[in-house]
PDB file of C-alpha atoms in Angstrom:
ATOM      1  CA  UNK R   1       0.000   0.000   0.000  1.00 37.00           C
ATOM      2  CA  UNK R   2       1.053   3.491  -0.832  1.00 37.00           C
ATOM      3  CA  UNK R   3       2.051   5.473   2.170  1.00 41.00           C
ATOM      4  CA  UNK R   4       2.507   8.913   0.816  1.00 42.00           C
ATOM      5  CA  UNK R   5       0.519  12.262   0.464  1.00 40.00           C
ATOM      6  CA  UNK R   6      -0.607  11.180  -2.315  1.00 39.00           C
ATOM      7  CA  UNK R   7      -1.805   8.202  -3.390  1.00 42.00           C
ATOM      8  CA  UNK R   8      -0.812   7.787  -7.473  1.00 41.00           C
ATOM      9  CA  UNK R   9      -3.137   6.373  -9.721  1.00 47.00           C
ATOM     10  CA  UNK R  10      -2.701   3.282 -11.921  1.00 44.00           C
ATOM     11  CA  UNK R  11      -2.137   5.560 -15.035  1.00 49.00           C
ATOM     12  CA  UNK R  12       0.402   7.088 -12.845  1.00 48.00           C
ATOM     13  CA  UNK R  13       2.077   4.087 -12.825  1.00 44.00           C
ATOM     14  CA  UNK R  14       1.873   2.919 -15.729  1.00 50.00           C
ATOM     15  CA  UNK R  15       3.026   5.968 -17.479  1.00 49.00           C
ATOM     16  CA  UNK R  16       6.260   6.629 -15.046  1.00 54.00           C
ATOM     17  CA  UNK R  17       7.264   3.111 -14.468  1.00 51.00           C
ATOM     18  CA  UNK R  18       5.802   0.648 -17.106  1.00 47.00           C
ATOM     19  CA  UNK R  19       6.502   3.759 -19.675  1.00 49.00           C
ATOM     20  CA  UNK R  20      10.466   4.104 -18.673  1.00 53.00           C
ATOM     21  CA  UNK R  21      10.949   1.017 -19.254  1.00 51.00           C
ATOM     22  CA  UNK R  22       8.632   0.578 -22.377  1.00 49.00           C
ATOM     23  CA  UNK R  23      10.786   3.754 -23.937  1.00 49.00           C
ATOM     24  CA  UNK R  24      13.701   2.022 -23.771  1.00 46.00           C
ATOM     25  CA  UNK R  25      12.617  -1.321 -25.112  1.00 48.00           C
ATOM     26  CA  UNK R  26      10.004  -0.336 -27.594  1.00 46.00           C
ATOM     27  CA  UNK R  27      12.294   3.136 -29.348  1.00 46.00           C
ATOM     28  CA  UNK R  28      14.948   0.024 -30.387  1.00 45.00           C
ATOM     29  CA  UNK R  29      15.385  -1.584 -33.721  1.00 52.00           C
ATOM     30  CA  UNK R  30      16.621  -4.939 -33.468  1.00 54.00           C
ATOM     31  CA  UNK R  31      20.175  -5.847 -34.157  1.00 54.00           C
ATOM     32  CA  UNK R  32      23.963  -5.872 -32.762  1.00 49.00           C
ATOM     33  CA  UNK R  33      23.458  -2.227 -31.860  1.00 80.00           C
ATOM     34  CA  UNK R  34      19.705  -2.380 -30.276  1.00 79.00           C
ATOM     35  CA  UNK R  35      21.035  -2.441 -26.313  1.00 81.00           C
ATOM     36  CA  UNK R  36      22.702   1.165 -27.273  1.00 83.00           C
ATOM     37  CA  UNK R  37      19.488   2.732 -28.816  1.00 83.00           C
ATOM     38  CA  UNK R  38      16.983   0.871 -26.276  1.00 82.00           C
ATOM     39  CA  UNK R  39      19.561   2.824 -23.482  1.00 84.00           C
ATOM     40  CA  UNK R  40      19.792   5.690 -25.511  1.00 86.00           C
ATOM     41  CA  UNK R  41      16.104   6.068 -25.789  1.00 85.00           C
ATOM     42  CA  UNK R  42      15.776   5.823 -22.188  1.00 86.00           C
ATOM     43  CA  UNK R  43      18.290   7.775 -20.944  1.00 89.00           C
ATOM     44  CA  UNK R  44      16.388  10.543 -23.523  1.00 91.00           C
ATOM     45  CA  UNK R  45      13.041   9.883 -21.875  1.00 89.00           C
ATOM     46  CA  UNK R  46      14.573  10.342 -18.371  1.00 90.00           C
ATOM     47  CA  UNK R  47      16.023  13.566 -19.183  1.00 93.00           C
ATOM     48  CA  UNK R  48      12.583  15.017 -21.134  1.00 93.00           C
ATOM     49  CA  UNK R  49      10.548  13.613 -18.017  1.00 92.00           C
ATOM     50  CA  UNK R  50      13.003  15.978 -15.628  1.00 91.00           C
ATOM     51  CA  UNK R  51      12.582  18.701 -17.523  1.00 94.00           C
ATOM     52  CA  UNK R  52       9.097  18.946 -18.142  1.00 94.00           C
ATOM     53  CA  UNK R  53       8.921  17.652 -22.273  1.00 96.00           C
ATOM     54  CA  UNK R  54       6.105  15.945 -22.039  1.00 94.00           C
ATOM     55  CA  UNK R  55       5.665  16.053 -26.241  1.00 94.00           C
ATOM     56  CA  UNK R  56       9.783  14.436 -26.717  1.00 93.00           C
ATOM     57  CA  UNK R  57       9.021  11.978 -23.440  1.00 91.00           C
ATOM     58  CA  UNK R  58       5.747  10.810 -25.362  1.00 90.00           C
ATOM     59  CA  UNK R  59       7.160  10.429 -28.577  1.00 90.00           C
ATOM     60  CA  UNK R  60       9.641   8.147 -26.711  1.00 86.00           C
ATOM     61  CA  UNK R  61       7.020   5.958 -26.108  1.00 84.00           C
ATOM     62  CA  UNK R  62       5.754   2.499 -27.943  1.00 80.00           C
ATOM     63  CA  UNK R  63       2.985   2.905 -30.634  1.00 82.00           C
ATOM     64  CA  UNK R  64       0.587   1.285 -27.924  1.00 83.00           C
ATOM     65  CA  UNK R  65       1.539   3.576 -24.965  1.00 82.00           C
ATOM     66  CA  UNK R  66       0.977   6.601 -27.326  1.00 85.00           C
ATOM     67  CA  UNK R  67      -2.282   4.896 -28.182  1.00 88.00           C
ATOM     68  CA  UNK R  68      -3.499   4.995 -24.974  1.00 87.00           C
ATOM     69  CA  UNK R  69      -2.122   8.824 -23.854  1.00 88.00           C
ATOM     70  CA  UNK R  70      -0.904  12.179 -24.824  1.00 92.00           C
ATOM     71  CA  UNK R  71       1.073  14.243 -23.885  1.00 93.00           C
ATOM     72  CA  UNK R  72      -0.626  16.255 -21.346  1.00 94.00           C
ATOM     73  CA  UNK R  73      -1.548  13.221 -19.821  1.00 91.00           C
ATOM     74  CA  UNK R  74       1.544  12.061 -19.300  1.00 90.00           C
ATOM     75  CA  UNK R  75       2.285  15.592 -17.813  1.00 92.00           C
ATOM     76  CA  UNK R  76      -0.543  14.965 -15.265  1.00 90.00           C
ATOM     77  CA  UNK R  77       0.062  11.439 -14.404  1.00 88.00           C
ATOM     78  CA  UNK R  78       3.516  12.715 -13.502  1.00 89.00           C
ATOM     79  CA  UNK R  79       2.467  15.686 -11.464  1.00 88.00           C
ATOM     80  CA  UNK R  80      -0.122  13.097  -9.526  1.00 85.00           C
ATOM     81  CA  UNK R  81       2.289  10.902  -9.105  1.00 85.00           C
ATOM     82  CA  UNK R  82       3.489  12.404  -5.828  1.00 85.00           C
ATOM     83  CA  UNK R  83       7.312  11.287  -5.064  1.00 87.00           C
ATOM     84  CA  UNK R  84       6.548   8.168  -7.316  1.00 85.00           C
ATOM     85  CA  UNK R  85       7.622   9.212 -10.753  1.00 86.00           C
ATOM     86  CA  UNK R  86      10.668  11.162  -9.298  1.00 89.00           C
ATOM     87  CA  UNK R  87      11.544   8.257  -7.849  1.00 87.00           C
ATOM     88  CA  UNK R  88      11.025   5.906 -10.529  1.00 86.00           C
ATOM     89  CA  UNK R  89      13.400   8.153 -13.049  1.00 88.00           C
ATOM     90  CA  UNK R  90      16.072   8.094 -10.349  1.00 88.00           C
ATOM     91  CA  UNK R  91      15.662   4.470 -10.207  1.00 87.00           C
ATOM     92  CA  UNK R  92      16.278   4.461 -14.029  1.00 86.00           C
ATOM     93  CA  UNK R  93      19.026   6.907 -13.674  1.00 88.00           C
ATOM     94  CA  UNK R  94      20.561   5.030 -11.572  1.00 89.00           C
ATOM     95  CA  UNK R  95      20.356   1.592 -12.800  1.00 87.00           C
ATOM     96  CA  UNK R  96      21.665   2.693 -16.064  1.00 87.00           C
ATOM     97  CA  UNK R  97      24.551   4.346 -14.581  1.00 89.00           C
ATOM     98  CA  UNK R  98      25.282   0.702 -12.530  1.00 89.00           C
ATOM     99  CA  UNK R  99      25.252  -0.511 -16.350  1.00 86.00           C
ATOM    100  CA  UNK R 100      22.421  -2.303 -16.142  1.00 84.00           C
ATOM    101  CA  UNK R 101      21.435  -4.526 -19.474  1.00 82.00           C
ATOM    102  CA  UNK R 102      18.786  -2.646 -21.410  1.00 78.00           C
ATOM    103  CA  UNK R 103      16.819  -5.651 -23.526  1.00 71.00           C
ATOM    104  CA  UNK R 104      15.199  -4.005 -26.736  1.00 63.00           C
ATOM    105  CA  UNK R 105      12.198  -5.950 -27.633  1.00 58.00           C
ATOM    106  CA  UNK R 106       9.549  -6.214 -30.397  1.00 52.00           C
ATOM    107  CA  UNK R 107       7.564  -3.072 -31.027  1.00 46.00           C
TER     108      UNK R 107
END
């Protein structure tokens, strides 16, 4: 159970934690190189979520996430998120710097 101020909803979730991941896997062509540009993707996600691009953070995202947001929402979910989607970036940040494997898969 959620024990902060605020208690984030499931798109909240979804968008800040399922969607990190999702833009690294999902921005990646297969092939020797797709690790690089699944990392690269997310590492460009991370930095647009900090700063507030919701538009270059959504375009990050698979074909299906898109589908099922926009931009602003994305921008919402974040701000309702309470210290969740903060978090969830430094997580990425930080398990990318550790050089953690980033698996590209199928779109």
């Amino acid at each position: 159970m959620y024990q902060g101020a605020v208690r984030p909803s499931w798109s909240a979730l979804r968008a800040l934690g399922l969607g990190l991941a999702l833009a690294g896997c999902a921005a990646a062509p297969r092939g020797l190189d797709a690790e690089a540009e699944a990392r690269g993707a997310l590492e460009r996600f991370a930095d647009a979520v900090d700063a507030g691009r919701w538009e270059e953070a959504w375009a990050l995202l698979s074909a299906r996430w898109r589908a099922r947001s926009t931009p602003a929402s994305l921008a919402r979910d974040f701000r309702e998120s309470g210290p969740v989607g903060p978090e969830a970036v430094a997580r990425v940040r930080a398990l990318l710097g550790a050089g953690a494997r980033v698996r590209a898969v199928g779109r």
